[in-house]
């Protein structure tokens, strides 16, 4: 019996931020032939970590290579930071004419639009003009001008993005539209990295891309992957709640990583499409779903909806569970959806 314990404290500090910290551990690996290996590479503007079980370092290395190559390929298609990405070329070329896109890009846009419809536009990948304005504002250290916000908002709106599944084409209603998949692409990339690993025989793995984690089968001899979510209770005391999951994904959205502090307010990098403003609700939302693309998009969406509407939305979606942590000075208020602690193997 080999004992193996792997901690990813930096990662969790990274994605759960101030009020929610988590650690991941695996203990007592029972299959002696398999060892846990971890690979880390920078992709999609963050460090992506992959953990898997393999017989030796050489085979783990080639598995990491294949998985990271797939993530890199997806970044090339879905990034709005890379000027020549498929996404950015689409934003330029699809104005008033249908443009054929890759299956990856179509699938992500299709999923995004379905979350947009179900959340009445709280999730909206056409917010590029606003998210770019806020990116600049974070660099400059002040909130964008009202006129610039109005102007950017006038080029946004998920109803201006049209998809044709039969021809796999995309059409945009206006020039100056800009698509931004920052709220959904990492989750999809995590799913696809797991799929590559599965195809080459690595069925027990985890992929962590910033706040988006996807898990396949449990580690050998285990019931699932343990995730500890450290938080503060109503009295401001630390406590840990744990989940054991497999074949599922967990995403956390909030303002801990990217934000602008301006005149006593913290503006998140997540934009409320109704106002064009960065969220100031101090929420951190963790969503569990069968796939990363779903957990990623829906954690961003639930952050915009806020505690009350967000929780009602999650309860209505049988594939989703969520934990909402609302931060106020010195303490946190926690709300869990009814399925949050009943989650196990979701596929
Ligand atoms: P996440 O960290 O997954 O919650 O995604 C946040 C990122 O999604 C932001 O940095 C933007 O790129 C993008 N984004 C911001 N607001 C929204 C929104 N309301 N709907 C969809 N994507 C958004
Ligand atoms: Mg997201």
mmCIF file of C-alpha atoms and ligand atoms in Angstrom:
data_model
loop_
_atom_site.group_PDB
_atom_site.id
_atom_site.type_symbol
_atom_site.label_atom_id
_atom_site.label_comp_id
_atom_site.label_asym_id
_atom_site.label_seq_id
_atom_site.Cartn_x
_atom_site.Cartn_y
_atom_site.Cartn_z
ATOM 1 C CA UNK A 1 0.000 0.000 0.000
ATOM 2 C CA UNK A 2 1.472 3.303 -1.036
ATOM 3 C CA UNK A 3 0.474 6.523 0.559
ATOM 4 C CA UNK A 4 0.386 9.648 -1.489
ATOM 5 C CA UNK A 5 -0.743 13.087 -0.553
ATOM 6 C CA UNK A 6 -0.841 15.904 -3.016
ATOM 7 C CA UNK A 7 -1.677 19.425 -2.012
ATOM 8 C CA UNK A 8 -2.417 22.318 -4.335
ATOM 9 C CA UNK A 9 -2.606 25.138 -1.819
ATOM 10 C CA UNK A 10 -1.364 27.791 -4.218
ATOM 11 C CA UNK A 11 -3.974 26.879 -6.737
ATOM 12 C CA UNK A 12 -6.780 27.119 -4.273
ATOM 13 C CA UNK A 13 -5.567 30.308 -2.751
ATOM 14 C CA UNK A 14 -5.479 31.470 -6.337
ATOM 15 C CA UNK A 15 -9.014 30.626 -7.197
ATOM 16 C CA UNK A 16 -10.989 30.726 -4.004
ATOM 17 C CA UNK A 17 -9.516 34.046 -3.015
ATOM 18 C CA UNK A 18 -10.143 35.824 0.223
ATOM 19 C CA UNK A 19 -13.210 34.217 1.644
ATOM 20 C CA UNK A 20 -12.998 30.733 0.214
ATOM 21 C CA UNK A 21 -9.764 28.778 0.314
ATOM 22 C CA UNK A 22 -9.546 25.142 -0.560
ATOM 23 C CA UNK A 23 -7.108 22.305 -0.571
ATOM 24 C CA UNK A 24 -7.237 19.111 -2.510
ATOM 25 C CA UNK A 25 -5.791 15.907 -1.199
ATOM 26 C CA UNK A 26 -5.582 12.312 -2.187
ATOM 27 C CA UNK A 27 -4.596 9.732 0.379
ATOM 28 C CA UNK A 28 -3.922 6.003 0.344
ATOM 29 C CA UNK A 29 -3.527 5.066 -3.276
ATOM 30 C CA UNK A 30 -4.154 1.342 -3.281
ATOM 31 C CA UNK A 31 -2.859 0.289 -6.719
ATOM 32 C CA UNK A 32 0.891 -0.034 -6.091
ATOM 33 C CA UNK A 33 1.818 0.114 -9.768
ATOM 34 C CA UNK A 34 0.359 3.588 -10.231
ATOM 35 C CA UNK A 35 1.798 6.818 -8.942
ATOM 36 C CA UNK A 36 0.400 10.319 -9.000
ATOM 37 C CA UNK A 37 2.118 12.810 -11.322
ATOM 38 C CA UNK A 38 1.506 16.512 -11.708
ATOM 39 C CA UNK A 39 2.253 18.735 -14.712
ATOM 40 C CA UNK A 40 1.976 22.525 -14.789
ATOM 41 C CA UNK A 41 2.134 24.816 -17.822
ATOM 42 C CA UNK A 42 1.063 28.383 -18.570
ATOM 43 C CA UNK A 43 -1.949 28.505 -20.905
ATOM 44 C CA UNK A 44 -4.982 30.769 -21.341
ATOM 45 C CA UNK A 45 -3.453 33.498 -19.214
ATOM 46 C CA UNK A 46 -3.041 31.257 -16.188
ATOM 47 C CA UNK A 47 -1.171 28.225 -14.876
ATOM 48 C CA UNK A 48 -2.915 24.993 -15.827
ATOM 49 C CA UNK A 49 -2.297 21.961 -13.617
ATOM 50 C CA UNK A 50 -2.910 18.372 -14.569
ATOM 51 C CA UNK A 51 -2.725 15.472 -12.168
ATOM 52 C CA UNK A 52 -2.908 11.875 -13.304
ATOM 53 C CA UNK A 53 -1.941 8.339 -12.313
ATOM 54 C CA UNK A 54 0.684 6.531 -14.357
ATOM 55 C CA UNK A 55 3.176 3.684 -14.035
ATOM 56 C CA UNK A 56 6.243 5.819 -14.734
ATOM 57 C CA UNK A 57 7.347 9.389 -15.339
ATOM 58 C CA UNK A 58 7.949 8.860 -19.074
ATOM 59 C CA UNK A 59 4.380 7.825 -19.851
ATOM 60 C CA UNK A 60 3.004 10.573 -17.590
ATOM 61 C CA UNK A 61 5.115 13.075 -19.524
ATOM 62 C CA UNK A 62 3.727 12.074 -22.912
ATOM 63 C CA UNK A 63 0.186 12.170 -21.539
ATOM 64 C CA UNK A 64 0.784 15.710 -20.210
ATOM 65 C CA UNK A 65 2.161 16.741 -23.617
ATOM 66 C CA UNK A 66 -0.958 15.558 -25.464
ATOM 67 C CA UNK A 67 -3.319 17.206 -22.974
ATOM 68 C CA UNK A 68 -1.458 20.543 -22.879
ATOM 69 C CA UNK A 69 -1.244 20.567 -26.685
ATOM 70 C CA UNK A 70 -5.034 20.260 -26.859
ATOM 71 C CA UNK A 71 -5.402 23.172 -24.402
ATOM 72 C CA UNK A 72 -2.991 25.245 -26.457
ATOM 73 C CA UNK A 73 -4.956 24.474 -29.629
ATOM 74 C CA UNK A 74 -8.173 25.594 -27.914
ATOM 75 C CA UNK A 75 -6.518 28.783 -26.697
ATOM 76 C CA UNK A 76 -5.592 29.529 -30.316
ATOM 77 C CA UNK A 77 -9.254 29.228 -31.290
ATOM 78 C CA UNK A 78 -11.080 30.745 -28.314
ATOM 79 C CA UNK A 79 -8.851 33.540 -26.971
ATOM 80 C CA UNK A 80 -9.858 37.186 -27.281
ATOM 81 C CA UNK A 81 -6.305 38.211 -26.260
ATOM 82 C CA UNK A 82 -4.670 36.670 -29.341
ATOM 83 C CA UNK A 83 -5.318 38.969 -32.329
ATOM 84 C CA UNK A 84 -5.349 36.096 -34.840
ATOM 85 C CA UNK A 85 -7.436 33.646 -32.823
ATOM 86 C CA UNK A 86 -10.384 32.094 -34.629
ATOM 87 C CA UNK A 87 -12.663 34.019 -32.246
ATOM 88 C CA UNK A 88 -11.134 37.413 -33.031
ATOM 89 C CA UNK A 89 -11.146 36.736 -36.767
ATOM 90 C CA UNK A 90 -14.821 35.825 -36.429
ATOM 91 C CA UNK A 91 -15.628 39.069 -34.580
ATOM 92 C CA UNK A 92 -14.182 40.913 -37.613
ATOM 93 C CA UNK A 93 -15.523 38.811 -40.461
ATOM 94 C CA UNK A 94 -19.029 37.684 -39.482
ATOM 95 C CA UNK A 95 -20.752 41.082 -39.561
ATOM 96 C CA UNK A 96 -24.012 40.573 -41.432
ATOM 97 C CA UNK A 97 -22.734 37.440 -43.129
ATOM 98 C CA UNK A 98 -22.563 33.832 -41.929
ATOM 99 C CA UNK A 99 -19.056 32.501 -41.318
ATOM 100 C CA UNK A 100 -18.274 28.818 -40.880
ATOM 101 C CA UNK A 101 -16.386 28.038 -37.667
ATOM 102 C CA UNK A 102 -14.649 25.046 -36.055
ATOM 103 C CA UNK A 103 -16.695 22.517 -34.109
ATOM 104 C CA UNK A 104 -14.927 23.664 -30.895
ATOM 105 C CA UNK A 105 -15.856 27.311 -31.355
ATOM 106 C CA UNK A 106 -19.390 26.450 -32.420
ATOM 107 C CA UNK A 107 -19.919 24.175 -29.416
ATOM 108 C CA UNK A 108 -18.695 26.820 -26.970
ATOM 109 C CA UNK A 109 -20.861 29.530 -28.560
ATOM 110 C CA UNK A 110 -23.885 27.217 -28.617
ATOM 111 C CA UNK A 111 -23.462 26.382 -24.924
ATOM 112 C CA UNK A 112 -22.930 30.069 -24.112
ATOM 113 C CA UNK A 113 -26.130 31.066 -25.908
ATOM 114 C CA UNK A 114 -28.131 28.394 -24.113
ATOM 115 C CA UNK A 115 -26.883 29.698 -20.728
ATOM 116 C CA UNK A 116 -27.647 33.267 -21.906
ATOM 117 C CA UNK A 117 -31.251 32.304 -22.702
ATOM 118 C CA UNK A 118 -31.721 30.413 -19.418
ATOM 119 C CA UNK A 119 -30.305 33.305 -17.350
ATOM 120 C CA UNK A 120 -32.112 36.041 -19.275
ATOM 121 C CA UNK A 121 -28.787 37.393 -20.533
ATOM 122 C CA UNK A 122 -26.890 37.415 -17.215
ATOM 123 C CA UNK A 123 -24.313 35.310 -19.045
ATOM 124 C CA UNK A 124 -23.396 37.055 -22.280
ATOM 125 C CA UNK A 125 -20.350 36.361 -24.470
ATOM 126 C CA UNK A 126 -21.000 39.470 -26.588
ATOM 127 C CA UNK A 127 -19.830 41.709 -23.724
ATOM 128 C CA UNK A 128 -16.372 42.100 -25.323
ATOM 129 C CA UNK A 129 -16.623 45.895 -25.830
ATOM 130 C CA UNK A 130 -17.410 46.260 -22.097
ATOM 131 C CA UNK A 131 -14.939 43.668 -20.795
ATOM 132 C CA UNK A 132 -12.159 45.297 -22.837
ATOM 133 C CA UNK A 133 -13.091 48.740 -21.511
ATOM 134 C CA UNK A 134 -12.950 47.405 -17.938
ATOM 135 C CA UNK A 135 -9.639 45.652 -18.611
ATOM 136 C CA UNK A 136 -8.197 49.032 -19.542
ATOM 137 C CA UNK A 137 -9.902 50.643 -16.530
ATOM 138 C CA UNK A 138 -8.218 48.141 -14.185
ATOM 139 C CA UNK A 139 -4.864 49.097 -15.709
ATOM 140 C CA UNK A 140 -5.590 52.824 -15.341
ATOM 141 C CA UNK A 141 -7.000 52.421 -11.832
ATOM 142 C CA UNK A 142 -10.332 54.152 -12.315
ATOM 143 C CA UNK A 143 -13.899 53.333 -13.395
ATOM 144 C CA UNK A 144 -14.638 53.957 -17.118
ATOM 145 C CA UNK A 145 -16.398 57.183 -18.152
ATOM 146 C CA UNK A 146 -20.204 56.950 -18.383
ATOM 147 C CA UNK A 147 -20.132 57.878 -22.068
ATOM 148 C CA UNK A 148 -17.609 55.174 -22.925
ATOM 149 C CA UNK A 149 -19.686 52.655 -20.952
ATOM 150 C CA UNK A 150 -22.860 53.611 -22.864
ATOM 151 C CA UNK A 151 -21.049 53.420 -26.179
ATOM 152 C CA UNK A 152 -19.547 49.989 -25.420
ATOM 153 C CA UNK A 153 -22.879 48.667 -24.107
ATOM 154 C CA UNK A 154 -24.607 49.683 -27.351
ATOM 155 C CA UNK A 155 -22.501 47.076 -29.210
ATOM 156 C CA UNK A 156 -23.345 44.239 -26.792
ATOM 157 C CA UNK A 157 -26.268 41.839 -26.509
ATOM 158 C CA UNK A 158 -26.506 38.067 -26.968
ATOM 159 C CA UNK A 159 -29.509 38.471 -29.276
ATOM 160 C CA UNK A 160 -27.178 40.060 -31.841
ATOM 161 C CA UNK A 161 -25.240 36.779 -32.129
ATOM 162 C CA UNK A 162 -26.837 34.172 -34.412
ATOM 163 C CA UNK A 163 -25.860 30.514 -34.742
ATOM 164 C CA UNK A 164 -26.851 28.094 -37.456
ATOM 165 C CA UNK A 165 -26.187 24.524 -36.286
ATOM 166 C CA UNK A 166 -26.994 22.891 -39.661
ATOM 167 C CA UNK A 167 -24.296 24.901 -41.475
ATOM 168 C CA UNK A 168 -22.124 25.473 -38.391
ATOM 169 C CA UNK A 169 -22.042 29.201 -39.116
ATOM 170 C CA UNK A 170 -22.079 32.343 -36.987
ATOM 171 C CA UNK A 171 -23.431 35.793 -37.860
ATOM 172 C CA UNK A 172 -23.130 39.082 -35.970
ATOM 173 C CA UNK A 173 -25.647 41.902 -36.349
ATOM 174 C CA UNK A 174 -23.184 44.793 -36.034
ATOM 175 C CA UNK A 175 -19.649 45.897 -36.659
ATOM 176 C CA UNK A 176 -17.805 46.779 -33.418
ATOM 177 C CA UNK A 177 -19.147 43.663 -31.726
ATOM 178 C CA UNK A 178 -16.502 41.704 -29.833
ATOM 179 C CA UNK A 179 -16.925 38.192 -28.460
ATOM 180 C CA UNK A 180 -15.289 37.268 -25.139
ATOM 181 C CA UNK A 181 -15.282 33.628 -24.002
ATOM 182 C CA UNK A 182 -13.364 34.320 -20.765
ATOM 183 C CA UNK A 183 -16.295 33.049 -18.697
ATOM 184 C CA UNK A 184 -16.578 29.652 -20.401
ATOM 185 C CA UNK A 185 -13.433 28.657 -22.362
ATOM 186 C CA UNK A 186 -11.288 27.383 -19.472
ATOM 187 C CA UNK A 187 -13.985 24.962 -18.355
ATOM 188 C CA UNK A 188 -14.262 23.582 -21.886
ATOM 189 C CA UNK A 189 -10.473 23.295 -22.178
ATOM 190 C CA UNK A 190 -10.397 21.315 -18.900
ATOM 191 C CA UNK A 191 -13.058 18.923 -20.276
ATOM 192 C CA UNK A 192 -11.148 18.463 -23.493
ATOM 193 C CA UNK A 193 -7.837 17.829 -21.722
ATOM 194 C CA UNK A 194 -9.554 15.085 -19.688
ATOM 195 C CA UNK A 195 -10.982 13.643 -22.915
ATOM 196 C CA UNK A 196 -7.503 13.434 -24.470
ATOM 197 C CA UNK A 197 -6.173 11.682 -21.356
ATOM 198 C CA UNK A 198 -9.083 9.234 -21.336
ATOM 199 C CA UNK A 199 -8.461 8.353 -24.990
ATOM 200 C CA UNK A 200 -4.868 7.425 -24.207
ATOM 201 C CA UNK A 201 -5.853 5.313 -21.198
ATOM 202 C CA UNK A 202 -5.547 7.786 -18.298
ATOM 203 C CA UNK A 203 -8.977 7.574 -16.752
ATOM 204 C CA UNK A 204 -8.181 9.099 -13.320
ATOM 205 C CA UNK A 205 -7.143 12.694 -13.723
ATOM 206 C CA UNK A 206 -7.846 16.247 -12.764
ATOM 207 C CA UNK A 207 -7.317 19.426 -14.748
ATOM 208 C CA UNK A 208 -7.261 22.769 -12.950
ATOM 209 C CA UNK A 209 -7.271 25.981 -14.977
ATOM 210 C CA UNK A 210 -7.426 28.839 -12.489
ATOM 211 C CA UNK A 211 -10.918 28.611 -10.935
ATOM 212 C CA UNK A 212 -12.082 25.805 -13.203
ATOM 213 C CA UNK A 213 -11.453 22.184 -12.222
ATOM 214 C CA UNK A 214 -12.569 19.053 -14.024
ATOM 215 C CA UNK A 215 -12.239 15.504 -12.695
ATOM 216 C CA UNK A 216 -12.525 12.106 -14.378
ATOM 217 C CA UNK A 217 -12.634 8.754 -12.554
ATOM 218 C CA UNK A 218 -11.550 8.674 -8.891
ATOM 219 C CA UNK A 219 -7.905 8.072 -8.019
ATOM 220 C CA UNK A 220 -7.142 4.312 -7.889
ATOM 221 C CA UNK A 221 -8.759 2.677 -4.869
ATOM 222 C CA UNK A 222 -10.691 5.818 -3.918
ATOM 223 C CA UNK A 223 -14.362 6.705 -4.022
ATOM 224 C CA UNK A 224 -13.719 10.152 -5.463
ATOM 225 C CA UNK A 225 -11.582 13.252 -5.420
ATOM 226 C CA UNK A 226 -11.739 15.145 -2.152
ATOM 227 C CA UNK A 227 -12.132 18.896 -2.295
ATOM 228 C CA UNK A 228 -11.961 20.940 0.847
ATOM 229 C CA UNK A 229 -13.492 24.378 0.758
ATOM 230 C CA UNK A 230 -12.212 26.500 3.623
ATOM 231 C CA UNK A 231 -14.446 29.378 4.461
ATOM 232 C CA UNK A 232 -15.603 31.602 7.294
ATOM 233 C CA UNK A 233 -18.813 30.962 9.167
ATOM 234 C CA UNK A 234 -21.340 33.634 10.116
ATOM 235 C CA UNK A 235 -19.240 34.535 13.161
ATOM 236 C CA UNK A 236 -16.110 34.899 11.058
ATOM 237 C CA UNK A 237 -14.606 31.583 12.278
ATOM 238 C CA UNK A 238 -12.767 29.404 9.739
ATOM 239 C CA UNK A 239 -14.192 26.003 8.862
ATOM 240 C CA UNK A 240 -13.793 23.475 6.054
ATOM 241 C CA UNK A 241 -16.552 21.820 4.122
ATOM 242 C CA UNK A 242 -15.632 18.889 1.902
ATOM 243 C CA UNK A 243 -16.995 17.375 -1.265
ATOM 244 C CA UNK A 244 -16.092 14.012 -2.777
ATOM 245 C CA UNK A 245 -16.641 13.978 -6.505
ATOM 246 C CA UNK A 246 -15.719 12.169 -9.712
ATOM 247 C CA UNK A 247 -16.620 12.658 -13.362
ATOM 248 C CA UNK A 248 -17.693 16.178 -12.584
ATOM 249 C CA UNK A 249 -16.385 19.731 -12.618
ATOM 250 C CA UNK A 250 -16.176 22.564 -10.111
ATOM 251 C CA UNK A 251 -15.824 26.247 -11.024
ATOM 252 C CA UNK A 252 -15.477 29.267 -8.810
ATOM 253 C CA UNK A 253 -16.226 32.817 -9.932
ATOM 254 C CA UNK A 254 -15.653 35.943 -7.950
ATOM 255 C CA UNK A 255 -13.671 39.130 -7.612
ATOM 256 C CA UNK A 256 -10.668 37.725 -5.748
ATOM 257 C CA UNK A 257 -8.366 37.458 -8.750
ATOM 258 C CA UNK A 258 -9.204 40.370 -11.025
ATOM 259 C CA UNK A 259 -10.839 43.491 -9.693
ATOM 260 C CA UNK A 260 -10.600 47.252 -9.468
ATOM 261 C CA UNK A 261 -10.709 48.959 -6.065
ATOM 262 C CA UNK A 262 -12.013 52.461 -6.611
ATOM 263 C CA UNK A 263 -13.560 54.894 -4.106
ATOM 264 C CA UNK A 264 -14.352 52.286 -1.437
ATOM 265 C CA UNK A 265 -15.855 49.839 -3.902
ATOM 266 C CA UNK A 266 -14.486 46.635 -5.373
ATOM 267 C CA UNK A 267 -15.477 46.146 -9.020
ATOM 268 C CA UNK A 268 -15.192 42.565 -10.257
ATOM 269 C CA UNK A 269 -14.010 41.570 -13.738
ATOM 270 C CA UNK A 270 -17.469 40.021 -14.134
ATOM 271 C CA UNK A 271 -19.815 42.534 -15.773
ATOM 272 C CA UNK A 272 -23.514 42.943 -15.100
ATOM 273 C CA UNK A 273 -24.935 43.182 -18.662
ATOM 274 C CA UNK A 274 -27.899 45.216 -17.389
ATOM 275 C CA UNK A 275 -25.688 48.081 -16.182
ATOM 276 C CA UNK A 276 -22.350 47.563 -17.951
ATOM 277 C CA UNK A 277 -20.671 47.799 -14.529
ATOM 278 C CA UNK A 278 -18.268 45.379 -12.833
ATOM 279 C CA UNK A 279 -20.089 43.487 -10.090
ATOM 280 C CA UNK A 280 -19.837 44.983 -6.604
ATOM 281 C CA UNK A 281 -21.848 42.286 -4.805
ATOM 282 C CA UNK A 282 -18.790 40.678 -3.105
ATOM 283 C CA UNK A 283 -19.972 37.220 -4.127
ATOM 284 C CA UNK A 284 -17.908 34.102 -4.694
ATOM 285 C CA UNK A 285 -19.927 31.359 -6.366
ATOM 286 C CA UNK A 286 -18.802 27.743 -6.675
ATOM 287 C CA UNK A 287 -20.793 25.599 -9.112
ATOM 288 C CA UNK A 288 -20.620 21.822 -9.514
ATOM 289 C CA UNK A 289 -21.776 20.331 -12.827
ATOM 290 C CA UNK A 290 -21.186 17.216 -14.951
ATOM 291 C CA UNK A 291 -18.794 19.128 -17.235
ATOM 292 C CA UNK A 292 -16.392 22.060 -16.977
ATOM 293 C CA UNK A 293 -18.069 24.022 -19.737
ATOM 294 C CA UNK A 294 -21.272 23.981 -17.678
ATOM 295 C CA UNK A 295 -19.706 24.704 -14.287
ATOM 296 C CA UNK A 296 -17.645 27.557 -15.778
ATOM 297 C CA UNK A 297 -20.452 29.361 -17.611
ATOM 298 C CA UNK A 298 -22.965 28.870 -14.829
ATOM 299 C CA UNK A 299 -20.691 30.077 -12.018
ATOM 300 C CA UNK A 300 -20.136 33.307 -13.947
ATOM 301 C CA UNK A 301 -23.879 33.562 -14.640
ATOM 302 C CA UNK A 302 -24.855 32.875 -11.016
ATOM 303 C CA UNK A 303 -22.430 35.583 -9.839
ATOM 304 C CA UNK A 304 -24.315 38.113 -11.974
ATOM 305 C CA UNK A 305 -27.717 36.874 -10.810
ATOM 306 C CA UNK A 306 -26.694 37.300 -7.153
ATOM 307 C CA UNK A 307 -27.588 35.149 -4.122
ATOM 308 C CA UNK A 308 -31.369 35.160 -4.331
ATOM 309 C CA UNK A 309 -32.011 34.849 -8.080
ATOM 310 C CA UNK A 310 -28.841 32.803 -8.555
ATOM 311 C CA UNK A 311 -29.864 30.203 -5.979
ATOM 312 C CA UNK A 312 -33.372 29.952 -7.467
ATOM 313 C CA UNK A 313 -31.821 29.488 -10.910
ATOM 314 C CA UNK A 314 -29.442 26.750 -9.690
ATOM 315 C CA UNK A 315 -32.244 24.882 -7.870
ATOM 316 C CA UNK A 316 -34.156 24.797 -11.167
ATOM 317 C CA UNK A 317 -31.271 23.221 -13.080
ATOM 318 C CA UNK A 318 -31.016 19.500 -12.191
ATOM 319 C CA UNK A 319 -27.443 19.282 -13.534
ATOM 320 C CA UNK A 320 -26.152 22.037 -11.231
ATOM 321 C CA UNK A 321 -25.361 22.604 -7.562
ATOM 322 C CA UNK A 322 -23.819 25.706 -6.003
ATOM 323 C CA UNK A 323 -22.339 27.347 -2.956
ATOM 324 C CA UNK A 324 -22.699 31.131 -2.651
ATOM 325 C CA UNK A 325 -20.355 32.998 -0.313
ATOM 326 C CA UNK A 326 -21.220 36.634 0.252
ATOM 327 C CA UNK A 327 -18.407 38.617 1.780
ATOM 328 C CA UNK A 328 -19.098 41.504 4.072
ATOM 329 C CA UNK A 329 -16.606 43.167 6.382
ATOM 330 C CA UNK A 330 -14.966 40.502 8.547
ATOM 331 C CA UNK A 331 -17.483 37.783 7.883
ATOM 332 C CA UNK A 332 -19.098 35.650 5.223
ATOM 333 C CA UNK A 333 -22.648 34.604 4.570
ATOM 334 C CA UNK A 334 -22.996 31.126 3.031
ATOM 335 C CA UNK A 335 -25.848 29.719 0.986
ATOM 336 C CA UNK A 336 -25.868 26.200 -0.411
ATOM 337 C CA UNK A 337 -28.204 24.769 -3.013
ATOM 338 C CA UNK A 338 -29.969 21.596 -1.870
ATOM 339 C CA UNK A 339 -27.887 19.340 -4.133
ATOM 340 C CA UNK A 340 -24.511 20.772 -3.112
ATOM 341 C CA UNK A 341 -23.622 18.060 -0.601
ATOM 342 C CA UNK A 342 -25.368 15.256 -2.487
ATOM 343 C CA UNK A 343 -23.066 15.537 -5.456
ATOM 344 C CA UNK A 344 -21.017 12.454 -6.322
ATOM 345 C CA UNK A 345 -20.309 10.976 -9.734
ATOM 346 C CA UNK A 346 -22.257 13.213 -12.086
ATOM 347 C CA UNK A 347 -21.989 11.290 -15.344
HETATM 348 P P1 LIG B 1 -15.110 33.587 -14.739
HETATM 349 O O1 LIG B 1 -13.798 33.816 -14.069
HETATM 350 O O2 LIG B 1 -15.265 32.229 -15.353
HETATM 351 O O3 LIG B 1 -16.285 33.944 -13.877
HETATM 352 O O4 LIG B 1 -15.152 34.554 -16.007
HETATM 353 C C1 LIG B 1 -14.941 35.929 -15.940
HETATM 354 C C2 LIG B 1 -14.611 36.415 -17.331
HETATM 355 O O5 LIG B 1 -15.757 36.242 -18.172
HETATM 356 C C3 LIG B 1 -14.301 37.892 -17.401
HETATM 357 O O6 LIG B 1 -12.916 38.130 -17.207
HETATM 358 C C4 LIG B 1 -14.747 38.232 -18.815
HETATM 359 O O7 LIG B 1 -13.770 37.829 -19.745
HETATM 360 C C5 LIG B 1 -15.966 37.369 -19.005
HETATM 361 N N1 LIG B 1 -17.242 37.972 -18.536
HETATM 362 C C6 LIG B 1 -17.408 39.055 -17.723
HETATM 363 N N2 LIG B 1 -18.727 39.253 -17.472
HETATM 364 C C7 LIG B 1 -19.394 38.286 -18.130
HETATM 365 C C8 LIG B 1 -20.778 37.963 -18.263
HETATM 366 N N3 LIG B 1 -21.744 38.667 -17.638
HETATM 367 N N4 LIG B 1 -21.108 36.905 -19.053
HETATM 368 C C9 LIG B 1 -20.154 36.172 -19.689
HETATM 369 N N5 LIG B 1 -18.829 36.418 -19.591
HETATM 370 C C10 LIG B 1 -18.450 37.460 -18.815
HETATM 371 MG MG1 LIG B 2 -16.890 31.090 -15.705
#
